[in-house]
mmCIF file of N, CA and C in Angstrom:
data_model
loop_
_atom_site.group_PDB
_atom_site.id
_atom_site.type_symbol
_atom_site.label_atom_id
_atom_site.label_comp_id
_atom_site.label_asym_id
_atom_site.label_seq_id
_atom_site.Cartn_x
_atom_site.Cartn_y
_atom_site.Cartn_z
ATOM 1 N N UNK A 1 0.831 -1.179 0.000
ATOM 2 C CA UNK A 1 0.000 0.000 0.000
ATOM 3 C C UNK A 1 0.882 1.250 0.000
ATOM 4 N N UNK A 2 0.593 2.178 -0.883
ATOM 5 C CA UNK A 2 1.392 3.399 -1.004
ATOM 6 C C UNK A 2 1.090 4.352 0.156
ATOM 7 N N UNK A 3 2.128 4.901 0.728
ATOM 8 C CA UNK A 3 2.008 5.867 1.817
ATOM 9 C C UNK A 3 1.907 7.261 1.178
ATOM 10 N N UNK A 4 0.731 7.565 0.651
ATOM 11 C CA UNK A 4 0.534 8.734 -0.200
ATOM 12 C C UNK A 4 0.691 10.080 0.505
ATOM 13 N N UNK A 5 0.610 10.130 1.827
ATOM 14 C CA UNK A 5 0.712 11.403 2.541
ATOM 15 C C UNK A 5 2.068 11.641 3.195
ATOM 16 N N UNK A 6 2.960 10.672 3.103
ATOM 17 C CA UNK A 6 4.209 10.762 3.859
ATOM 18 C C UNK A 6 4.958 12.071 3.617
ATOM 19 N N UNK A 7 5.229 12.407 2.382
ATOM 20 C CA UNK A 7 5.998 13.623 2.092
ATOM 21 C C UNK A 7 5.253 14.885 2.518
ATOM 22 N N UNK A 8 3.920 14.872 2.359
ATOM 23 C CA UNK A 8 3.118 16.020 2.803
ATOM 24 C C UNK A 8 3.212 16.191 4.318
ATOM 25 N N UNK A 9 3.129 15.073 5.048
ATOM 26 C CA UNK A 9 3.220 15.123 6.509
ATOM 27 C C UNK A 9 4.599 15.615 6.935
ATOM 28 N N UNK A 10 5.651 15.106 6.309
ATOM 29 C CA UNK A 10 7.004 15.541 6.658
ATOM 30 C C UNK A 10 7.170 17.049 6.417
ATOM 31 N N UNK A 11 6.674 17.537 5.314
ATOM 32 C CA UNK A 11 6.776 18.961 5.006
ATOM 33 C C UNK A 11 6.003 19.797 6.022
ATOM 34 N N UNK A 12 4.779 19.363 6.345
ATOM 35 C CA UNK A 12 3.937 20.051 7.326
ATOM 36 C C UNK A 12 4.610 20.097 8.689
ATOM 37 N N UNK A 13 5.122 18.968 9.148
ATOM 38 C CA UNK A 13 5.712 18.971 10.479
ATOM 39 C C UNK A 13 7.014 19.760 10.520
ATOM 40 N N UNK A 14 7.780 19.764 9.436
ATOM 41 C CA UNK A 14 9.017 20.546 9.423
ATOM 42 C C UNK A 14 8.748 22.047 9.468
ATOM 43 N N UNK A 15 7.648 22.499 8.871
ATOM 44 C CA UNK A 15 7.368 23.933 8.865
ATOM 45 C C UNK A 15 6.460 24.386 10.002
ATOM 46 N N UNK A 16 5.583 23.521 10.489
ATOM 47 C CA UNK A 16 4.606 23.921 11.501
ATOM 48 C C UNK A 16 4.947 23.385 12.896
ATOM 49 N N UNK A 17 5.383 22.143 12.983
ATOM 50 C CA UNK A 17 5.592 21.496 14.286
ATOM 51 C C UNK A 17 7.021 21.696 14.795
ATOM 52 N N UNK A 18 8.008 21.376 13.987
ATOM 53 C CA UNK A 18 9.406 21.406 14.419
ATOM 54 C C UNK A 18 9.852 22.744 15.013
ATOM 55 N N UNK A 19 9.438 23.879 14.452
ATOM 56 C CA UNK A 19 9.888 25.153 15.029
ATOM 57 C C UNK A 19 9.444 25.379 16.481
ATOM 58 N N UNK A 20 8.500 24.586 16.969
ATOM 59 C CA UNK A 20 8.018 24.717 18.337
ATOM 60 C C UNK A 20 8.779 23.850 19.337
ATOM 61 N N UNK A 21 9.862 23.227 18.897
ATOM 62 C CA UNK A 21 10.587 22.299 19.761
ATOM 63 C C UNK A 21 12.081 22.446 19.526
ATOM 64 N N UNK A 22 12.752 23.154 20.427
ATOM 65 C CA UNK A 22 14.186 23.404 20.259
ATOM 66 C C UNK A 22 15.071 22.599 21.196
ATOM 67 N N UNK A 23 14.466 21.820 22.098
ATOM 68 C CA UNK A 23 15.237 21.101 23.102
ATOM 69 C C UNK A 23 15.655 19.724 22.589
ATOM 70 N N UNK A 24 16.955 19.469 22.551
ATOM 71 C CA UNK A 24 17.495 18.170 22.151
ATOM 72 C C UNK A 24 17.705 17.337 23.405
ATOM 73 N N UNK A 25 17.159 16.119 23.385
ATOM 74 C CA UNK A 25 17.240 15.231 24.541
ATOM 75 C C UNK A 25 18.362 14.206 24.391
ATOM 76 N N UNK A 26 18.836 13.721 25.510
ATOM 77 C CA UNK A 26 19.760 12.587 25.506
ATOM 78 C C UNK A 26 18.950 11.326 25.207
ATOM 79 N N UNK A 27 19.614 10.221 24.953
ATOM 80 C CA UNK A 27 18.897 8.970 24.696
ATOM 81 C C UNK A 27 18.078 8.545 25.920
ATOM 82 N N UNK A 28 18.605 8.728 27.103
ATOM 83 C CA UNK A 28 17.838 8.346 28.295
ATOM 84 C C UNK A 28 16.630 9.261 28.473
ATOM 85 N N UNK A 29 16.771 10.541 28.160
ATOM 86 C CA UNK A 29 15.619 11.446 28.217
ATOM 87 C C UNK A 29 14.575 11.062 27.167
ATOM 88 N N UNK A 30 15.023 10.629 26.001
ATOM 89 C CA UNK A 30 14.097 10.160 24.961
ATOM 90 C C UNK A 30 13.306 8.962 25.471
ATOM 91 N N UNK A 31 13.997 7.999 26.087
ATOM 92 C CA UNK A 31 13.321 6.818 26.611
ATOM 93 C C UNK A 31 12.336 7.205 27.711
ATOM 94 N N UNK A 32 12.748 8.104 28.595
ATOM 95 C CA UNK A 32 11.861 8.549 29.672
ATOM 96 C C UNK A 32 10.617 9.235 29.118
ATOM 97 N N UNK A 33 10.785 10.044 28.087
ATOM 98 C CA UNK A 33 9.652 10.734 27.476
ATOM 99 C C UNK A 33 8.695 9.722 26.852
ATOM 100 N N UNK A 34 9.234 8.750 26.122
ATOM 101 C CA UNK A 34 8.393 7.711 25.517
ATOM 102 C C UNK A 34 7.633 6.954 26.607
ATOM 103 N N UNK A 35 8.304 6.582 27.674
ATOM 104 C CA UNK A 35 7.650 5.857 28.772
ATOM 105 C C UNK A 35 6.549 6.700 29.415
ATOM 106 N N UNK A 36 6.797 7.995 29.588
ATOM 107 C CA UNK A 36 5.808 8.898 30.174
ATOM 108 C C UNK A 36 4.559 8.982 29.296
ATOM 109 N N UNK A 37 4.761 9.234 28.007
ATOM 110 C CA UNK A 37 3.629 9.342 27.079
ATOM 111 C C UNK A 37 2.886 8.013 27.005
ATOM 112 N N UNK A 38 3.631 6.939 26.875
ATOM 113 C CA UNK A 38 3.029 5.600 26.750
ATOM 114 C C UNK A 38 2.121 5.302 27.946
ATOM 115 N N UNK A 39 2.623 5.558 29.143
ATOM 116 C CA UNK A 39 1.840 5.319 30.355
ATOM 117 C C UNK A 39 0.624 6.245 30.417
ATOM 118 N N UNK A 40 0.818 7.515 30.066
ATOM 119 C CA UNK A 40 -0.296 8.470 30.064
ATOM 120 C C UNK A 40 -1.384 8.095 29.067
ATOM 121 N N UNK A 41 -1.010 7.379 28.032
ATOM 122 C CA UNK A 41 -1.976 6.939 27.024
ATOM 123 C C UNK A 41 -2.608 5.599 27.412
ATOM 124 N N UNK A 42 -2.309 5.145 28.640
ATOM 125 C CA UNK A 42 -2.934 3.929 29.155
ATOM 126 C C UNK A 42 -2.359 2.646 28.604
ATOM 127 N N UNK A 43 -1.120 2.687 28.201
ATOM 128 C CA UNK A 43 -0.482 1.516 27.592
ATOM 129 C C UNK A 43 0.589 0.956 28.515
ATOM 130 N N UNK A 44 0.910 -0.300 28.300
ATOM 131 C CA UNK A 44 1.968 -0.940 29.081
ATOM 132 C C UNK A 44 3.090 -1.369 28.145
ATOM 133 N N UNK A 45 4.244 -1.592 28.676
ATOM 134 C CA UNK A 45 5.435 -2.049 27.952
ATOM 135 C C UNK A 45 5.722 -1.147 26.745
ATOM 136 N N UNK A 46 6.321 0.004 27.001
ATOM 137 C CA UNK A 46 6.599 0.948 25.917
ATOM 138 C C UNK A 46 7.688 0.461 24.980
ATOM 139 N N UNK A 47 7.728 1.035 23.782
ATOM 140 C CA UNK A 47 8.814 0.685 22.862
ATOM 141 C C UNK A 47 10.166 1.091 23.451
ATOM 142 N N UNK A 48 11.176 0.357 23.092
ATOM 143 C CA UNK A 48 12.541 0.670 23.489
ATOM 144 C C UNK A 48 13.106 1.677 22.494
ATOM 145 N N UNK A 49 13.693 2.760 22.989
ATOM 146 C CA UNK A 49 14.312 3.767 22.125
ATOM 147 C C UNK A 49 15.776 3.384 21.939
ATOM 148 N N UNK A 50 16.182 3.217 20.686
ATOM 149 C CA UNK A 50 17.557 2.826 20.382
ATOM 150 C C UNK A 50 18.158 3.755 19.338
ATOM 151 N N UNK A 51 19.452 3.913 19.431
ATOM 152 C CA UNK A 51 20.198 4.672 18.428
ATOM 153 C C UNK A 51 20.732 3.680 17.409
ATOM 154 N N UNK A 52 20.574 4.010 16.137
ATOM 155 C CA UNK A 52 20.992 3.080 15.098
ATOM 156 C C UNK A 52 21.832 3.788 14.045
ATOM 157 N N UNK A 53 22.887 3.146 13.652
ATOM 158 C CA UNK A 53 23.705 3.672 12.553
ATOM 159 C C UNK A 53 23.090 3.332 11.207
ATOM 160 N N UNK A 54 22.116 2.417 11.219
ATOM 161 C CA UNK A 54 21.511 1.929 9.975
ATOM 162 C C UNK A 54 20.429 2.847 9.424
ATOM 163 N N UNK A 55 19.791 3.637 10.281
ATOM 164 C CA UNK A 55 18.671 4.465 9.816
ATOM 165 C C UNK A 55 19.091 5.914 9.620
ATOM 166 N N UNK A 56 18.492 6.551 8.616
ATOM 167 C CA UNK A 56 18.728 7.983 8.408
ATOM 168 C C UNK A 56 17.515 8.796 8.857
ATOM 169 N N UNK A 57 16.380 8.089 9.029
ATOM 170 C CA UNK A 57 15.148 8.678 9.549
ATOM 171 C C UNK A 57 14.761 7.915 10.801
ATOM 172 N N UNK A 58 14.063 8.601 11.679
ATOM 173 C CA UNK A 58 13.527 7.895 12.842
ATOM 174 C C UNK A 58 12.447 6.933 12.354
ATOM 175 N N UNK A 59 12.330 5.785 13.017
ATOM 176 C CA UNK A 59 11.286 4.815 12.688
ATOM 177 C C UNK A 59 10.654 4.335 13.981
ATOM 178 N N UNK A 60 9.372 3.991 13.902
ATOM 179 C CA UNK A 60 8.696 3.549 15.111
ATOM 180 C C UNK A 60 7.793 2.366 14.876
ATOM 181 N N UNK A 61 7.834 1.427 15.803
ATOM 182 C CA UNK A 61 6.920 0.290 15.803
ATOM 183 C C UNK A 61 6.531 0.034 17.250
ATOM 184 N N UNK A 62 5.671 -0.919 17.461
ATOM 185 C CA UNK A 62 5.201 -1.253 18.800
ATOM 186 C C UNK A 62 6.350 -1.629 19.739
ATOM 187 N N UNK A 63 7.408 -2.211 19.202
ATOM 188 C CA UNK A 63 8.504 -2.695 20.039
ATOM 189 C C UNK A 63 9.682 -1.740 20.147
ATOM 190 N N UNK A 64 9.952 -1.002 19.075
ATOM 191 C CA UNK A 64 11.180 -0.211 19.025
ATOM 192 C C UNK A 64 10.973 1.121 18.311
ATOM 193 N N UNK A 65 11.592 2.159 18.848
ATOM 194 C CA UNK A 65 11.717 3.436 18.150
ATOM 195 C C UNK A 65 13.202 3.608 17.884
ATOM 196 N N UNK A 66 13.553 3.608 16.599
ATOM 197 C CA UNK A 66 14.959 3.756 16.210
ATOM 198 C C UNK A 66 15.227 5.199 15.817
ATOM 199 N N UNK A 67 16.284 5.759 16.394
ATOM 200 C CA UNK A 67 16.705 7.113 16.068
ATOM 201 C C UNK A 67 18.058 7.065 15.389
ATOM 202 N N UNK A 68 18.283 7.932 14.408
ATOM 203 C CA UNK A 68 19.593 7.956 13.765
ATOM 204 C C UNK A 68 20.687 8.311 14.764
ATOM 205 N N UNK A 69 21.875 7.841 14.492
ATOM 206 C CA UNK A 69 23.038 8.175 15.295
ATOM 207 C C UNK A 69 23.135 9.692 15.420
ATOM 208 N N UNK A 70 23.512 10.175 16.579
ATOM 209 C CA UNK A 70 23.590 11.612 16.843
ATOM 210 C C UNK A 70 24.490 12.318 15.830
ATOM 211 N N UNK A 71 25.450 11.620 15.253
ATOM 212 C CA UNK A 71 26.337 12.218 14.252
ATOM 213 C C UNK A 71 25.594 12.571 12.969
ATOM 214 N N UNK A 72 24.437 11.938 12.762
ATOM 215 C CA UNK A 72 23.619 12.228 11.582
ATOM 216 C C UNK A 72 22.660 13.382 11.839
ATOM 217 N N UNK A 73 22.697 13.924 13.036
ATOM 218 C CA UNK A 73 21.866 15.074 13.369
ATOM 219 C C UNK A 73 21.098 14.875 14.655
ATOM 220 N N UNK A 74 20.949 15.950 15.386
ATOM 221 C CA UNK A 74 20.250 15.890 16.662
ATOM 222 C C UNK A 74 18.748 16.090 16.508
ATOM 223 N N UNK A 75 18.288 16.377 15.286
ATOM 224 C CA UNK A 75 16.867 16.653 15.039
ATOM 225 C C UNK A 75 15.954 15.538 15.538
ATOM 226 N N UNK A 76 16.412 14.293 15.543
ATOM 227 C CA UNK A 76 15.553 13.164 15.905
ATOM 228 C C UNK A 76 15.331 13.039 17.404
ATOM 229 N N UNK A 77 16.096 13.733 18.194
ATOM 230 C CA UNK A 77 15.977 13.625 19.655
ATOM 231 C C UNK A 77 15.122 14.750 20.220
ATOM 232 N N UNK A 78 14.000 14.963 19.580
ATOM 233 C CA UNK A 78 13.081 16.020 19.997
ATOM 234 C C UNK A 78 11.699 15.429 20.219
ATOM 235 N N UNK A 79 10.904 16.136 21.023
ATOM 236 C CA UNK A 79 9.571 15.635 21.373
ATOM 237 C C UNK A 79 8.713 15.369 20.141
ATOM 238 N N UNK A 80 8.725 16.281 19.171
ATOM 239 C CA UNK A 80 7.846 16.114 18.008
ATOM 240 C C UNK A 80 8.190 14.857 17.229
ATOM 241 N N UNK A 81 9.466 14.526 17.138
ATOM 242 C CA UNK A 81 9.874 13.308 16.422
ATOM 243 C C UNK A 81 9.418 12.084 17.206
ATOM 244 N N UNK A 82 9.635 12.107 18.501
ATOM 245 C CA UNK A 82 9.214 10.972 19.329
ATOM 246 C C UNK A 82 7.698 10.806 19.305
ATOM 247 N N UNK A 83 6.946 11.905 19.341
ATOM 248 C CA UNK A 83 5.490 11.807 19.271
ATOM 249 C C UNK A 83 5.038 11.241 17.924
ATOM 250 N N UNK A 84 5.739 11.606 16.870
ATOM 251 C CA UNK A 84 5.467 11.040 15.541
ATOM 252 C C UNK A 84 5.642 9.525 15.591
ATOM 253 N N UNK A 85 6.771 9.084 16.139
ATOM 254 C CA UNK A 85 7.061 7.651 16.182
ATOM 255 C C UNK A 85 6.169 6.921 17.186
ATOM 256 N N UNK A 86 5.820 7.569 18.277
ATOM 257 C CA UNK A 86 4.875 6.974 19.234
ATOM 258 C C UNK A 86 3.532 6.759 18.553
ATOM 259 N N UNK A 87 3.125 7.692 17.700
ATOM 260 C CA UNK A 87 1.863 7.534 16.964
ATOM 261 C C UNK A 87 1.896 6.273 16.116
ATOM 262 N N UNK A 88 3.019 6.048 15.424
ATOM 263 C CA UNK A 88 3.163 4.802 14.659
ATOM 264 C C UNK A 88 3.087 3.595 15.586
ATOM 265 N N UNK A 89 3.779 3.686 16.723
ATOM 266 C CA UNK A 89 3.826 2.554 17.656
ATOM 267 C C UNK A 89 2.445 2.232 18.220
ATOM 268 N N UNK A 90 1.675 3.262 18.552
ATOM 269 C CA UNK A 90 0.334 3.044 19.093
ATOM 270 C C UNK A 90 -0.556 2.345 18.064
ATOM 271 N N UNK A 91 -0.392 2.695 16.804
ATOM 272 C CA UNK A 91 -1.234 2.132 15.750
ATOM 273 C C UNK A 91 -0.738 0.787 15.235
ATOM 274 N N UNK A 92 0.420 0.346 15.701
ATOM 275 C CA UNK A 92 0.990 -0.940 15.268
ATOM 276 C C UNK A 92 0.359 -2.068 16.086
ATOM 277 N N UNK A 93 -0.594 -2.770 15.470
ATOM 278 C CA UNK A 93 -1.267 -3.887 16.134
ATOM 279 C C UNK A 93 -0.766 -5.243 15.650
ATOM 280 N N UNK A 94 0.334 -5.266 14.934
ATOM 281 C CA UNK A 94 0.795 -6.514 14.336
ATOM 282 C C UNK A 94 1.083 -7.580 15.380
ATOM 283 N N UNK A 95 1.461 -7.175 16.589
ATOM 284 C CA UNK A 95 1.747 -8.141 17.645
ATOM 285 C C UNK A 95 0.476 -8.833 18.134
ATOM 286 N N UNK A 96 -0.679 -8.235 17.877
ATOM 287 C CA UNK A 96 -1.957 -8.822 18.289
ATOM 288 C C UNK A 96 -2.610 -9.571 17.127
ATOM 289 N N UNK A 97 -2.639 -8.922 15.977
ATOM 290 C CA UNK A 97 -3.393 -9.455 14.847
ATOM 291 C C UNK A 97 -2.557 -10.312 13.900
ATOM 292 N N UNK A 98 -1.242 -10.141 13.945
ATOM 293 C CA UNK A 98 -0.384 -10.829 12.988
ATOM 294 C C UNK A 98 -0.424 -10.174 11.624
ATOM 295 N N UNK A 99 -1.201 -9.091 11.500
ATOM 296 C CA UNK A 99 -1.360 -8.390 10.225
ATOM 297 C C UNK A 99 -0.173 -7.480 9.969
ATOM 298 N N UNK A 100 0.139 -7.284 8.710
ATOM 299 C CA UNK A 100 1.180 -6.330 8.338
ATOM 300 C C UNK A 100 0.560 -5.019 7.862
ATOM 301 N N UNK A 101 -0.756 -4.843 8.088
ATOM 302 C CA UNK A 101 -1.435 -3.613 7.731
ATOM 303 C C UNK A 101 -0.747 -2.437 8.403
ATOM 304 N N UNK A 102 -0.479 -1.402 7.641
ATOM 305 C CA UNK A 102 0.159 -0.212 8.182
ATOM 306 C C UNK A 102 -0.735 0.995 7.940
ATOM 307 N N UNK A 103 -0.821 1.858 8.934
ATOM 308 C CA UNK A 103 -1.556 3.105 8.764
ATOM 309 C C UNK A 103 -0.691 4.141 8.062
ATOM 310 N N UNK A 104 0.605 3.850 7.941
ATOM 311 C CA UNK A 104 1.511 4.797 7.298
ATOM 312 C C UNK A 104 1.327 6.188 7.873
ATOM 313 N N UNK A 105 1.184 7.161 6.993
ATOM 314 C CA UNK A 105 0.960 8.544 7.399
ATOM 315 C C UNK A 105 -0.434 8.998 6.963
ATOM 316 N N UNK A 106 -1.363 8.049 6.958
ATOM 317 C CA UNK A 106 -2.728 8.321 6.534
ATOM 318 C C UNK A 106 -3.529 9.106 7.564
ATOM 319 N N UNK A 107 -4.821 9.318 7.275
ATOM 320 C CA UNK A 107 -5.673 10.155 8.122
ATOM 321 C C UNK A 107 -5.749 9.726 9.587
ATOM 322 N N UNK A 108 -5.778 8.433 9.860
ATOM 323 C CA UNK A 108 -5.853 7.956 11.247
ATOM 324 C C UNK A 108 -4.553 8.268 11.980
ATOM 325 N N UNK A 109 -3.413 8.051 11.315
ATOM 326 C CA UNK A 109 -2.120 8.390 11.902
ATOM 327 C C UNK A 109 -2.050 9.890 12.214
ATOM 328 N N UNK A 110 -2.415 10.724 11.234
ATOM 329 C CA UNK A 110 -2.315 12.179 11.413
ATOM 330 C C UNK A 110 -3.172 12.637 12.590
ATOM 331 N N UNK A 111 -4.376 12.093 12.715
ATOM 332 C CA UNK A 111 -5.236 12.447 13.841
ATOM 333 C C UNK A 111 -4.591 12.056 15.172
ATOM 334 N N UNK A 112 -4.060 10.851 15.244
ATOM 335 C CA UNK A 112 -3.391 10.392 16.473
ATOM 336 C C UNK A 112 -2.211 11.306 16.797
ATOM 337 N N UNK A 113 -1.407 11.622 15.804
ATOM 338 C CA UNK A 113 -0.230 12.475 15.984
ATOM 339 C C UNK A 113 -0.646 13.864 16.468
ATOM 340 N N UNK A 114 -1.647 14.447 15.839
ATOM 341 C CA UNK A 114 -2.122 15.768 16.263
ATOM 342 C C UNK A 114 -2.605 15.719 17.705
ATOM 343 N N UNK A 115 -3.337 14.679 18.074
ATOM 344 C CA UNK A 115 -3.803 14.557 19.459
ATOM 345 C C UNK A 115 -2.635 14.546 20.442
ATOM 346 N N UNK A 116 -1.561 13.848 20.092
ATOM 347 C CA UNK A 116 -0.392 13.810 20.969
ATOM 348 C C UNK A 116 0.325 15.162 21.008
ATOM 349 N N UNK A 117 0.409 15.846 19.873
ATOM 350 C CA UNK A 117 1.039 17.177 19.842
ATOM 351 C C UNK A 117 0.275 18.161 20.726
ATOM 352 N N UNK A 118 -1.038 18.073 20.689
ATOM 353 C CA UNK A 118 -1.869 18.950 21.514
ATOM 354 C C UNK A 118 -1.637 18.640 22.995
ATOM 355 N N UNK A 119 -1.633 17.381 23.323
ATOM 356 C CA UNK A 119 -1.540 16.956 24.728
ATOM 357 C C UNK A 119 -0.155 17.165 25.339
ATOM 358 N N UNK A 120 0.912 16.917 24.561
ATOM 359 C CA UNK A 120 2.257 16.922 25.131
ATOM 360 C C UNK A 120 3.128 18.097 24.701
ATOM 361 N N UNK A 121 2.716 18.833 23.677
ATOM 362 C CA UNK A 121 3.462 20.029 23.279
ATOM 363 C C UNK A 121 2.582 21.276 23.344
ATOM 364 N N UNK A 122 1.344 21.094 23.795
ATOM 365 C CA UNK A 122 0.420 22.201 24.024
ATOM 366 C C UNK A 122 0.175 23.046 22.775
ATOM 367 N N UNK A 123 0.135 22.376 21.637
ATOM 368 C CA UNK A 123 -0.138 23.066 20.379
ATOM 369 C C UNK A 123 -1.654 23.120 20.153
ATOM 370 N N UNK A 124 -2.081 24.030 19.299
ATOM 371 C CA UNK A 124 -3.501 24.214 19.016
ATOM 372 C C UNK A 124 -3.999 23.173 18.016
ATOM 373 N N UNK A 125 -4.980 22.385 18.425
ATOM 374 C CA UNK A 125 -5.555 21.383 17.521
ATOM 375 C C UNK A 125 -6.140 22.045 16.274
ATOM 376 N N UNK A 126 -6.887 23.127 16.472
ATOM 377 C CA UNK A 126 -7.507 23.807 15.337
ATOM 378 C C UNK A 126 -6.464 24.270 14.330
ATOM 379 N N UNK A 127 -5.378 24.852 14.833
ATOM 380 C CA UNK A 127 -4.315 25.328 13.936
ATOM 381 C C UNK A 127 -3.637 24.157 13.225
ATOM 382 N N UNK A 128 -3.328 23.091 13.959
ATOM 383 C CA UNK A 128 -2.658 21.943 13.350
ATOM 384 C C UNK A 128 -3.527 21.306 12.268
ATOM 385 N N UNK A 129 -4.810 21.114 12.562
ATOM 386 C CA UNK A 129 -5.716 20.514 11.584
ATOM 387 C C UNK A 129 -5.873 21.430 10.379
ATOM 388 N N UNK A 130 -6.062 22.716 10.624
ATOM 389 C CA UNK A 130 -6.233 23.681 9.531
ATOM 390 C C UNK A 130 -5.008 23.717 8.618
ATOM 391 N N UNK A 131 -3.832 23.791 9.229
ATOM 392 C CA UNK A 131 -2.582 23.820 8.442
ATOM 393 C C UNK A 131 -2.395 22.525 7.659
ATOM 394 N N UNK A 132 -2.692 21.404 8.297
ATOM 395 C CA UNK A 132 -2.544 20.118 7.608
ATOM 396 C C UNK A 132 -3.492 20.043 6.415
ATOM 397 N N UNK A 133 -4.755 20.368 6.643
ATOM 398 C CA UNK A 133 -5.741 20.261 5.567
ATOM 399 C C UNK A 133 -5.462 21.253 4.444
ATOM 400 N N UNK A 134 -4.932 22.425 4.781
ATOM 401 C CA UNK A 134 -4.616 23.410 3.741
ATOM 402 C C UNK A 134 -3.475 22.933 2.841
ATOM 403 N N UNK A 135 -2.705 21.959 3.323
ATOM 404 C CA UNK A 135 -1.605 21.386 2.539
ATOM 405 C C UNK A 135 -2.002 20.091 1.860
ATOM 406 N N UNK A 136 -3.292 19.771 1.925
ATOM 407 C CA UNK A 136 -3.789 18.559 1.262
ATOM 408 C C UNK A 136 -3.659 17.291 2.085
ATOM 409 N N UNK A 137 -3.393 17.433 3.367
ATOM 410 C CA UNK A 137 -3.252 16.270 4.243
ATOM 411 C C UNK A 137 -4.630 15.910 4.789
ATOM 412 N N UNK A 138 -5.019 14.665 4.615
ATOM 413 C CA UNK A 138 -6.293 14.190 5.156
ATOM 414 C C UNK A 138 -6.121 13.834 6.623
ATOM 415 N N UNK A 139 -7.099 14.254 7.434
ATOM 416 C CA UNK A 139 -7.085 14.023 8.874
ATOM 417 C C UNK A 139 -8.398 13.334 9.239
ATOM 418 N N UNK A 140 -8.319 12.214 9.957
ATOM 419 C CA UNK A 140 -9.521 11.539 10.453
ATOM 420 C C UNK A 140 -9.963 12.274 11.699
ATOM 421 N N UNK A 141 -10.879 13.201 11.549
ATOM 422 C CA UNK A 141 -11.322 14.037 12.657
ATOM 423 C C UNK A 141 -12.190 13.215 13.595
ATOM 424 N N UNK A 142 -11.892 13.324 14.910
ATOM 425 C CA UNK A 142 -12.652 12.606 15.941
ATOM 426 C C UNK A 142 -14.132 12.874 15.821
#
């Protein structure tokens, strides 16, 4: 299945979300943040945050959030990146269903991500949804 919104989402978050987060975290702070959000969302056994030389982009699944090596840039050690990957992890049900179905960066993912940005970065839901939709990003509105 084609992830038709991925580039649109990346562009939107780089111009609208990223400028609101200037604090770079250590790996242990990243893990603590993931554990905090995971628990607040009513979940158990959070993904493990790892640094990888193999990835150039952050990736997230139910079990692991991989961040690029710090030498490739500190951009990945920020709340907005972790919330993006936590959104993927929350929507990853493969451990339950055995399915490889992915929400990618589709409307359900974007809605989940926006909800986390509002809750943990205190951003305006109305502004985030409006900006996303004005860029052609579909959002599954609650």
